């Protein structure tokens, strides 16, 4: 029995390690794609825009109309590229911080869903979290808000992130030495049996488990959905010579 328990524990640990490596590889690939989009495509589009503006200023009426059409299309392409960059590699991952990234994400959600009231609450020091945990929390929030926008038909959304680093912390609803993220909506909800079928919800669970955390999804038809992710605080940023 003890041997079976040890084997199972080793298997779980190995699965967590492999999942973490896969998720880290995904973020590395996203970083590479983001740099290529910015350095290659964005520069080419800017060059086309500059040429079209020059043609519009010097050509005849018909040429000006064609050049103006090109300018408008290029503007749309630029905005599309910016949106892709924000989603693939958010600005906060390049140094602005997790809280700034979450606020930007919520602002974008509000802009795209003006009829939904979305609130972000943050407690605790997010700056102490390392990049792996920060990325996990960001991606979980991103996936949860995407699901709400596509499926929930909600009117109110709450994103609540709480960091409780020490046993004497005053942050509620997160065990000592943990980080808790809760995303709640008052939308249509769903039957619990379907919670395991969606790739988005599965991805949220995998990200939490990869860090040794937990994920609870509570929902009922007509009663909204609540996603709770708790990650252990070994996500604290390592300090040299500590």
Short mmCIF file of N, CA and C in Angstrom, two decimals, residues 85-232:
data_model
loop_
_atom_site.label_atom_id
_atom_site.label_comp_id
_atom_site.label_asym_id
_atom_site.label_seq_id
_atom_site.Cartn_x
_atom_site.Cartn_y
_atom_site.Cartn_z
N UNK A 85 -0.93 41.50 -29.93
CA UNK A 85 0.21 41.64 -29.04
C UNK A 85 -0.22 41.69 -27.58
N UNK A 86 -1.31 42.42 -27.32
CA UNK A 86 -1.80 42.51 -25.94
C UNK A 86 -2.22 41.14 -25.42
N UNK A 87 -2.80 40.33 -26.31
CA UNK A 87 -3.28 39.02 -25.88
C UNK A 87 -2.15 37.99 -25.80
N UNK A 88 -1.25 38.00 -26.78
CA UNK A 88 -0.17 37.02 -26.80
C UNK A 88 0.87 37.31 -25.72
N UNK A 89 1.27 38.56 -25.62
CA UNK A 89 2.31 38.93 -24.66
C UNK A 89 1.94 40.27 -24.04
N UNK A 90 1.12 40.26 -22.99
CA UNK A 90 0.66 41.51 -22.37
C UNK A 90 1.82 42.38 -21.94
N UNK A 91 1.59 43.69 -21.93
CA UNK A 91 2.65 44.64 -21.59
C UNK A 91 3.19 44.41 -20.20
N UNK A 92 2.34 43.96 -19.27
CA UNK A 92 2.80 43.80 -17.89
C UNK A 92 3.91 42.77 -17.79
N UNK A 93 3.90 41.78 -18.72
CA UNK A 93 4.92 40.75 -18.69
C UNK A 93 6.29 41.31 -19.06
N UNK A 94 6.31 42.50 -19.62
CA UNK A 94 7.57 43.14 -19.97
C UNK A 94 7.97 44.16 -18.92
N UNK A 95 7.34 44.13 -17.74
CA UNK A 95 7.84 44.96 -16.65
C UNK A 95 6.84 45.87 -15.97
N UNK A 96 5.60 45.95 -16.43
CA UNK A 96 4.64 46.86 -15.80
C UNK A 96 4.01 46.29 -14.54
N UNK A 97 4.05 44.97 -14.36
CA UNK A 97 3.50 44.37 -13.15
C UNK A 97 2.15 43.72 -13.39
N UNK A 98 1.84 42.71 -12.56
CA UNK A 98 0.61 41.94 -12.71
C UNK A 98 -0.62 42.80 -12.52
N UNK A 99 -0.62 43.65 -11.50
CA UNK A 99 -1.82 44.46 -11.26
C UNK A 99 -2.14 45.36 -12.44
N UNK A 100 -1.11 45.97 -13.03
CA UNK A 100 -1.33 46.81 -14.21
C UNK A 100 -1.89 45.99 -15.36
N UNK A 101 -1.38 44.76 -15.51
CA UNK A 101 -1.88 43.89 -16.57
C UNK A 101 -3.33 43.51 -16.37
N UNK A 102 -3.71 43.20 -15.13
CA UNK A 102 -5.10 42.85 -14.84
C UNK A 102 -6.02 44.04 -15.06
N UNK A 103 -5.57 45.23 -14.66
CA UNK A 103 -6.41 46.42 -14.86
C UNK A 103 -6.61 46.69 -16.35
N UNK A 104 -5.55 46.49 -17.13
CA UNK A 104 -5.69 46.66 -18.58
C UNK A 104 -6.67 45.62 -19.15
N UNK A 105 -6.55 44.38 -18.66
CA UNK A 105 -7.42 43.31 -19.15
C UNK A 105 -8.89 43.61 -18.83
N UNK A 106 -9.15 44.08 -17.62
CA UNK A 106 -10.52 44.43 -17.22
C UNK A 106 -11.03 45.62 -18.04
N UNK A 107 -10.14 46.60 -18.30
CA UNK A 107 -10.54 47.77 -19.11
C UNK A 107 -10.93 47.35 -20.52
N UNK A 108 -10.17 46.43 -21.11
CA UNK A 108 -10.50 45.93 -22.44
C UNK A 108 -11.83 45.19 -22.42
N UNK A 109 -12.05 44.38 -21.37
CA UNK A 109 -13.31 43.65 -21.25
C UNK A 109 -14.49 44.62 -21.16
N UNK A 110 -14.33 45.68 -20.37
CA UNK A 110 -15.41 46.68 -20.24
C UNK A 110 -15.68 47.36 -21.58
N UNK A 111 -14.61 47.67 -22.31
CA UNK A 111 -14.77 48.35 -23.60
C UNK A 111 -15.54 47.47 -24.58
N UNK A 112 -15.23 46.17 -24.59
CA UNK A 112 -15.87 45.25 -25.53
C UNK A 112 -17.24 44.79 -25.05
N UNK A 113 -17.51 44.94 -23.77
CA UNK A 113 -18.80 44.52 -23.20
C UNK A 113 -19.37 45.66 -22.36
N UNK A 114 -19.80 46.75 -22.99
CA UNK A 114 -20.21 47.95 -22.26
C UNK A 114 -21.43 47.75 -21.37
N UNK A 115 -22.20 46.70 -21.61
CA UNK A 115 -23.39 46.46 -20.78
C UNK A 115 -23.10 45.60 -19.56
N UNK A 116 -21.84 45.22 -19.36
CA UNK A 116 -21.46 44.38 -18.23
C UNK A 116 -20.64 45.21 -17.24
N UNK A 117 -21.03 45.16 -15.99
CA UNK A 117 -20.30 45.85 -14.93
C UNK A 117 -19.22 44.91 -14.40
N UNK A 118 -17.96 45.26 -14.62
CA UNK A 118 -16.83 44.40 -14.24
C UNK A 118 -15.97 45.13 -13.22
N UNK A 119 -15.75 44.51 -12.06
CA UNK A 119 -14.99 45.11 -10.97
C UNK A 119 -13.76 44.26 -10.68
N UNK A 120 -12.64 44.92 -10.46
CA UNK A 120 -11.40 44.24 -10.07
C UNK A 120 -11.04 44.65 -8.65
N UNK A 121 -10.83 43.65 -7.77
CA UNK A 121 -10.38 43.89 -6.40
C UNK A 121 -9.05 43.18 -6.20
N UNK A 122 -8.08 43.91 -5.66
CA UNK A 122 -6.75 43.34 -5.41
C UNK A 122 -6.36 43.63 -3.97
N UNK A 123 -5.93 42.60 -3.24
CA UNK A 123 -5.44 42.76 -1.87
C UNK A 123 -4.13 42.00 -1.73
N UNK A 124 -3.20 42.61 -1.02
CA UNK A 124 -1.90 41.98 -0.83
C UNK A 124 -0.88 42.53 -1.81
N UNK A 125 0.37 42.11 -1.65
CA UNK A 125 1.48 42.61 -2.45
C UNK A 125 1.74 41.70 -3.64
N UNK A 126 1.22 42.08 -4.80
CA UNK A 126 1.40 41.27 -6.01
C UNK A 126 2.84 41.31 -6.50
N UNK A 127 3.58 42.33 -6.11
CA UNK A 127 4.95 42.47 -6.59
C UNK A 127 5.86 41.35 -6.08
N UNK A 128 5.44 40.63 -5.04
CA UNK A 128 6.28 39.57 -4.49
C UNK A 128 6.13 38.26 -5.26
N UNK A 129 5.15 38.16 -6.14
CA UNK A 129 4.93 36.93 -6.88
C UNK A 129 5.94 36.80 -8.02
N UNK A 130 6.40 35.58 -8.26
CA UNK A 130 7.33 35.39 -9.37
C UNK A 130 6.58 35.36 -10.69
N UNK A 131 7.33 35.30 -11.79
CA UNK A 131 6.71 35.40 -13.12
C UNK A 131 5.78 34.22 -13.40
N UNK A 132 6.17 33.02 -12.98
CA UNK A 132 5.36 31.84 -13.27
C UNK A 132 3.98 31.94 -12.66
N UNK A 133 3.92 32.35 -11.39
CA UNK A 133 2.63 32.51 -10.73
C UNK A 133 1.85 33.68 -11.33
N UNK A 134 2.54 34.78 -11.61
CA UNK A 134 1.88 35.95 -12.21
C UNK A 134 1.26 35.60 -13.55
N UNK A 135 2.00 34.87 -14.38
CA UNK A 135 1.47 34.46 -15.68
C UNK A 135 0.25 33.57 -15.50
N UNK A 136 0.31 32.64 -14.54
CA UNK A 136 -0.82 31.75 -14.29
C UNK A 136 -2.07 32.54 -13.91
N UNK A 137 -1.92 33.48 -12.99
CA UNK A 137 -3.06 34.28 -12.55
C UNK A 137 -3.61 35.14 -13.69
N UNK A 138 -2.71 35.68 -14.50
CA UNK A 138 -3.15 36.49 -15.63
C UNK A 138 -3.92 35.64 -16.64
N UNK A 139 -3.38 34.48 -16.98
CA UNK A 139 -4.01 33.63 -17.99
C UNK A 139 -5.34 33.07 -17.49
N UNK A 140 -5.42 32.72 -16.21
CA UNK A 140 -6.69 32.24 -15.65
C UNK A 140 -7.75 33.34 -15.77
N UNK A 141 -7.39 34.56 -15.39
CA UNK A 141 -8.33 35.68 -15.50
C UNK A 141 -8.73 35.91 -16.95
N UNK A 142 -7.77 35.84 -17.84
CA UNK A 142 -8.04 36.03 -19.27
C UNK A 142 -9.04 35.00 -19.78
N UNK A 143 -8.82 33.73 -19.44
CA UNK A 143 -9.71 32.67 -19.90
C UNK A 143 -11.09 32.81 -19.29
N UNK A 144 -11.15 33.15 -18.01
CA UNK A 144 -12.45 33.30 -17.34
C UNK A 144 -13.25 34.44 -17.97
N UNK A 145 -12.62 35.57 -18.21
CA UNK A 145 -13.33 36.70 -18.82
C UNK A 145 -13.75 36.41 -20.25
N UNK A 146 -12.93 35.65 -20.97
CA UNK A 146 -13.31 35.26 -22.33
C UNK A 146 -14.55 34.38 -22.31
N UNK A 147 -14.59 33.41 -21.40
CA UNK A 147 -15.77 32.55 -21.28
C UNK A 147 -17.01 33.35 -20.94
N UNK A 148 -16.86 34.33 -20.04
CA UNK A 148 -18.00 35.15 -19.65
C UNK A 148 -18.51 35.95 -20.84
N UNK A 149 -17.59 36.55 -21.59
CA UNK A 149 -17.98 37.37 -22.75
C UNK A 149 -18.70 36.55 -23.81
N UNK A 150 -18.26 35.30 -24.00
CA UNK A 150 -18.80 34.47 -25.08
C UNK A 150 -20.07 33.73 -24.65
N UNK A 151 -20.10 33.24 -23.41
CA UNK A 151 -21.16 32.30 -23.02
C UNK A 151 -22.13 32.79 -21.94
N UNK A 152 -21.68 33.68 -21.05
CA UNK A 152 -22.42 33.87 -19.80
C UNK A 152 -23.65 34.77 -19.91
N UNK A 153 -23.59 35.78 -20.82
CA UNK A 153 -24.67 36.77 -20.87
C UNK A 153 -24.88 37.41 -19.49
N UNK A 154 -23.76 37.75 -18.85
CA UNK A 154 -23.80 38.28 -17.48
C UNK A 154 -24.03 39.79 -17.48
N UNK A 155 -24.44 40.30 -16.33
CA UNK A 155 -24.58 41.74 -16.13
C UNK A 155 -23.53 42.27 -15.16
N UNK A 156 -23.02 41.40 -14.28
CA UNK A 156 -22.04 41.80 -13.27
C UNK A 156 -20.94 40.75 -13.18
N UNK A 157 -19.70 41.23 -13.09
CA UNK A 157 -18.54 40.34 -12.98
C UNK A 157 -17.62 40.90 -11.90
N UNK A 158 -17.09 40.01 -11.07
CA UNK A 158 -16.12 40.41 -10.04
C UNK A 158 -14.87 39.56 -10.17
N UNK A 159 -13.72 40.23 -10.32
CA UNK A 159 -12.41 39.57 -10.32
C UNK A 159 -11.74 39.95 -9.00
N UNK A 160 -11.51 38.97 -8.14
CA UNK A 160 -11.00 39.22 -6.79
C UNK A 160 -9.70 38.44 -6.59
N UNK A 161 -8.59 39.16 -6.46
CA UNK A 161 -7.27 38.53 -6.29
C UNK A 161 -6.70 38.93 -4.94
N UNK A 162 -6.33 37.91 -4.15
CA UNK A 162 -5.85 38.15 -2.80
C UNK A 162 -4.57 37.36 -2.53
N UNK A 163 -3.54 38.08 -2.11
CA UNK A 163 -2.26 37.47 -1.79
C UNK A 163 -2.11 37.46 -0.27
N UNK A 164 -1.90 36.28 0.27
CA UNK A 164 -1.71 36.14 1.71
C UNK A 164 -0.38 35.43 1.93
N UNK A 165 0.66 36.22 2.14
CA UNK A 165 2.00 35.67 2.18
C UNK A 165 2.37 35.06 3.52
N UNK A 166 1.80 35.56 4.60
CA UNK A 166 2.22 35.10 5.92
C UNK A 166 1.01 34.77 6.79
N UNK A 167 1.18 33.94 7.81
CA UNK A 167 0.06 33.55 8.67
C UNK A 167 -0.61 34.72 9.37
N UNK A 168 0.12 35.82 9.58
CA UNK A 168 -0.48 36.96 10.27
C UNK A 168 -1.10 37.97 9.31
N UNK A 169 -1.19 37.59 8.03
CA UNK A 169 -1.77 38.49 7.05
C UNK A 169 -3.24 38.73 7.36
N UNK A 170 -3.72 39.92 7.01
CA UNK A 170 -5.12 40.26 7.25
C UNK A 170 -6.00 39.99 6.04
N UNK A 171 -5.41 39.48 4.97
CA UNK A 171 -6.19 39.19 3.76
C UNK A 171 -7.12 38.02 4.01
N UNK A 172 -8.40 38.22 3.73
CA UNK A 172 -9.40 37.17 3.97
C UNK A 172 -9.54 36.26 2.77
N UNK A 173 -10.18 35.12 2.99
CA UNK A 173 -10.57 34.20 1.92
C UNK A 173 -9.40 33.57 1.19
N UNK A 174 -8.21 33.61 1.74
CA UNK A 174 -7.07 32.91 1.16
C UNK A 174 -6.26 32.33 2.31
N UNK A 175 -5.99 31.04 2.29
CA UNK A 175 -5.24 30.42 3.38
C UNK A 175 -3.87 31.08 3.54
N UNK A 176 -3.28 31.04 4.75
CA UNK A 176 -1.94 31.60 4.94
C UNK A 176 -0.95 30.99 3.96
N UNK A 177 -0.09 31.84 3.40
CA UNK A 177 0.89 31.36 2.45
C UNK A 177 0.29 30.95 1.13
N UNK A 178 -0.69 31.69 0.63
CA UNK A 178 -1.34 31.33 -0.62
C UNK A 178 -1.79 32.57 -1.38
N UNK A 179 -2.14 32.35 -2.63
CA UNK A 179 -2.72 33.40 -3.47
C UNK A 179 -4.05 32.89 -3.99
N UNK A 180 -5.11 33.63 -3.76
CA UNK A 180 -6.44 33.19 -4.17
C UNK A 180 -7.03 34.12 -5.22
N UNK A 181 -7.52 33.55 -6.30
CA UNK A 181 -8.18 34.30 -7.37
C UNK A 181 -9.60 33.76 -7.55
N UNK A 182 -10.56 34.66 -7.49
CA UNK A 182 -11.96 34.28 -7.69
C UNK A 182 -12.56 35.16 -8.78
N UNK A 183 -13.19 34.53 -9.76
CA UNK A 183 -13.91 35.26 -10.82
C UNK A 183 -15.37 34.82 -10.76
N UNK A 184 -16.26 35.77 -10.48
CA UNK A 184 -17.67 35.47 -10.29
C UNK A 184 -18.51 36.26 -11.28
N UNK A 185 -19.53 35.62 -11.84
CA UNK A 185 -20.47 36.34 -12.71
C UNK A 185 -21.89 35.90 -12.39
N UNK A 186 -22.85 36.74 -12.77
CA UNK A 186 -24.27 36.45 -12.52
C UNK A 186 -24.98 36.04 -13.82
N UNK A 187 -24.25 35.35 -14.69
CA UNK A 187 -24.80 34.98 -15.99
C UNK A 187 -25.65 33.74 -15.98
N UNK A 188 -25.73 33.11 -17.16
CA UNK A 188 -26.65 31.98 -17.34
C UNK A 188 -26.22 30.72 -16.60
N UNK A 189 -24.92 30.59 -16.32
CA UNK A 189 -24.46 29.39 -15.62
C UNK A 189 -24.58 28.15 -16.50
N UNK A 190 -24.30 26.98 -15.89
CA UNK A 190 -24.37 25.72 -16.63
C UNK A 190 -24.45 24.57 -15.65
N UNK A 191 -24.80 23.40 -16.16
CA UNK A 191 -24.82 22.20 -15.33
C UNK A 191 -23.38 21.79 -14.99
N UNK A 192 -23.15 21.38 -13.75
CA UNK A 192 -21.82 21.01 -13.31
C UNK A 192 -21.21 19.89 -14.14
N UNK A 193 -22.05 19.01 -14.69
CA UNK A 193 -21.54 17.90 -15.47
C UNK A 193 -20.82 18.36 -16.73
N UNK A 194 -21.14 19.56 -17.19
CA UNK A 194 -20.50 20.06 -18.41
C UNK A 194 -19.23 20.84 -18.11
N UNK A 195 -18.90 21.01 -16.85
CA UNK A 195 -17.75 21.83 -16.48
C UNK A 195 -16.43 21.21 -16.92
N UNK A 196 -16.43 19.88 -17.11
CA UNK A 196 -15.19 19.20 -17.49
C UNK A 196 -14.99 19.13 -19.00
N UNK A 197 -15.95 19.65 -19.77
CA UNK A 197 -15.89 19.47 -21.22
C UNK A 197 -15.24 20.63 -21.95
N UNK A 198 -15.30 21.80 -21.36
CA UNK A 198 -14.76 22.96 -22.05
C UNK A 198 -13.25 23.03 -21.95
N UNK A 199 -12.60 23.34 -23.07
CA UNK A 199 -11.15 23.44 -23.07
C UNK A 199 -10.68 24.59 -22.19
N UNK A 200 -11.44 25.68 -22.15
CA UNK A 200 -11.06 26.82 -21.34
C UNK A 200 -11.01 26.48 -19.86
N UNK A 201 -12.06 25.84 -19.36
CA UNK A 201 -12.10 25.46 -17.95
C UNK A 201 -11.06 24.40 -17.63
N UNK A 202 -10.83 23.49 -18.57
CA UNK A 202 -9.79 22.48 -18.38
C UNK A 202 -8.43 23.14 -18.28
N UNK A 203 -8.18 24.14 -19.11
CA UNK A 203 -6.91 24.86 -19.07
C UNK A 203 -6.70 25.57 -17.75
N UNK A 204 -7.78 26.14 -17.19
CA UNK A 204 -7.69 26.80 -15.90
C UNK A 204 -7.30 25.80 -14.82
N UNK A 205 -7.93 24.64 -14.83
CA UNK A 205 -7.61 23.61 -13.84
C UNK A 205 -6.15 23.17 -13.97
N UNK A 206 -5.70 22.95 -15.20
CA UNK A 206 -4.34 22.47 -15.42
C UNK A 206 -3.32 23.49 -14.94
N UNK A 207 -3.57 24.76 -15.17
CA UNK A 207 -2.64 25.79 -14.72
C UNK A 207 -2.55 25.82 -13.20
N UNK A 208 -3.69 25.69 -12.52
CA UNK A 208 -3.68 25.68 -11.06
C UNK A 208 -2.95 24.46 -10.51
N UNK A 209 -3.25 23.30 -11.05
CA UNK A 209 -2.65 22.06 -10.56
C UNK A 209 -1.16 22.00 -10.85
N UNK A 210 -0.72 22.61 -11.95
CA UNK A 210 0.70 22.59 -12.29
C UNK A 210 1.54 23.28 -11.22
N UNK A 211 0.95 24.23 -10.50
CA UNK A 211 1.66 24.91 -9.42
C UNK A 211 1.33 24.31 -8.06
N UNK A 212 0.68 23.16 -8.05
CA UNK A 212 0.31 22.54 -6.79
C UNK A 212 -0.89 23.19 -6.13
N UNK A 213 -1.68 23.90 -6.92
CA UNK A 213 -2.85 24.60 -6.39
C UNK A 213 -4.14 23.84 -6.64
N UNK A 214 -5.25 24.50 -6.36
CA UNK A 214 -6.57 23.89 -6.53
C UNK A 214 -7.45 24.81 -7.36
N UNK A 215 -8.45 24.21 -7.98
CA UNK A 215 -9.43 24.96 -8.77
C UNK A 215 -10.81 24.41 -8.49
N UNK A 216 -11.73 25.28 -8.09
CA UNK A 216 -13.12 24.88 -7.86
C UNK A 216 -14.02 25.71 -8.76
N UNK A 217 -14.90 25.04 -9.48
CA UNK A 217 -15.83 25.73 -10.37
C UNK A 217 -17.25 25.38 -9.92
N UNK A 218 -17.98 26.41 -9.52
CA UNK A 218 -19.34 26.23 -9.01
C UNK A 218 -20.30 26.97 -9.93
N UNK A 219 -21.30 26.27 -10.44
CA UNK A 219 -22.25 26.91 -11.35
C UNK A 219 -23.57 26.15 -11.37
N UNK A 220 -24.64 26.88 -11.61
CA UNK A 220 -25.96 26.30 -11.82
C UNK A 220 -26.65 27.10 -12.91
N UNK A 221 -27.49 26.45 -13.71
CA UNK A 221 -28.23 27.19 -14.74
C UNK A 221 -29.03 28.33 -14.12
N UNK A 222 -28.83 29.54 -14.63
CA UNK A 222 -29.56 30.69 -14.14
C UNK A 222 -29.00 31.32 -12.88
N UNK A 223 -27.92 30.76 -12.32
CA UNK A 223 -27.36 31.27 -11.07
C UNK A 223 -25.90 31.70 -11.19
N UNK A 224 -25.42 31.85 -12.40
CA UNK A 224 -24.07 32.35 -12.58
C UNK A 224 -23.01 31.30 -12.33
N UNK A 225 -21.77 31.76 -12.33
CA UNK A 225 -20.61 30.87 -12.19
C UNK A 225 -19.58 31.51 -11.28
N UNK A 226 -18.92 30.67 -10.51
CA UNK A 226 -17.84 31.11 -9.62
C UNK A 226 -16.63 30.20 -9.83
N UNK A 227 -15.51 30.79 -10.22
CA UNK A 227 -14.26 30.05 -10.41
C UNK A 227 -13.28 30.48 -9.33
N UNK A 228 -12.81 29.52 -8.54
CA UNK A 228 -11.89 29.82 -7.44
C UNK A 228 -10.58 29.05 -7.67
N UNK A 229 -9.50 29.78 -7.75
CA UNK A 229 -8.18 29.18 -7.91
C UNK A 229 -7.31 29.62 -6.73
N UNK A 230 -6.71 28.65 -6.06
CA UNK A 230 -5.80 28.93 -4.94
C UNK A 230 -4.45 28.32 -5.26
N UNK A 231 -3.42 29.15 -5.23
CA UNK A 231 -2.07 28.71 -5.56
C UNK A 231 -1.18 28.89 -4.34
N UNK A 232 -0.37 27.88 -3.96
CA UNK A 232 0.54 28.04 -2.83
C UNK A 232 1.49 29.19 -3.03
#
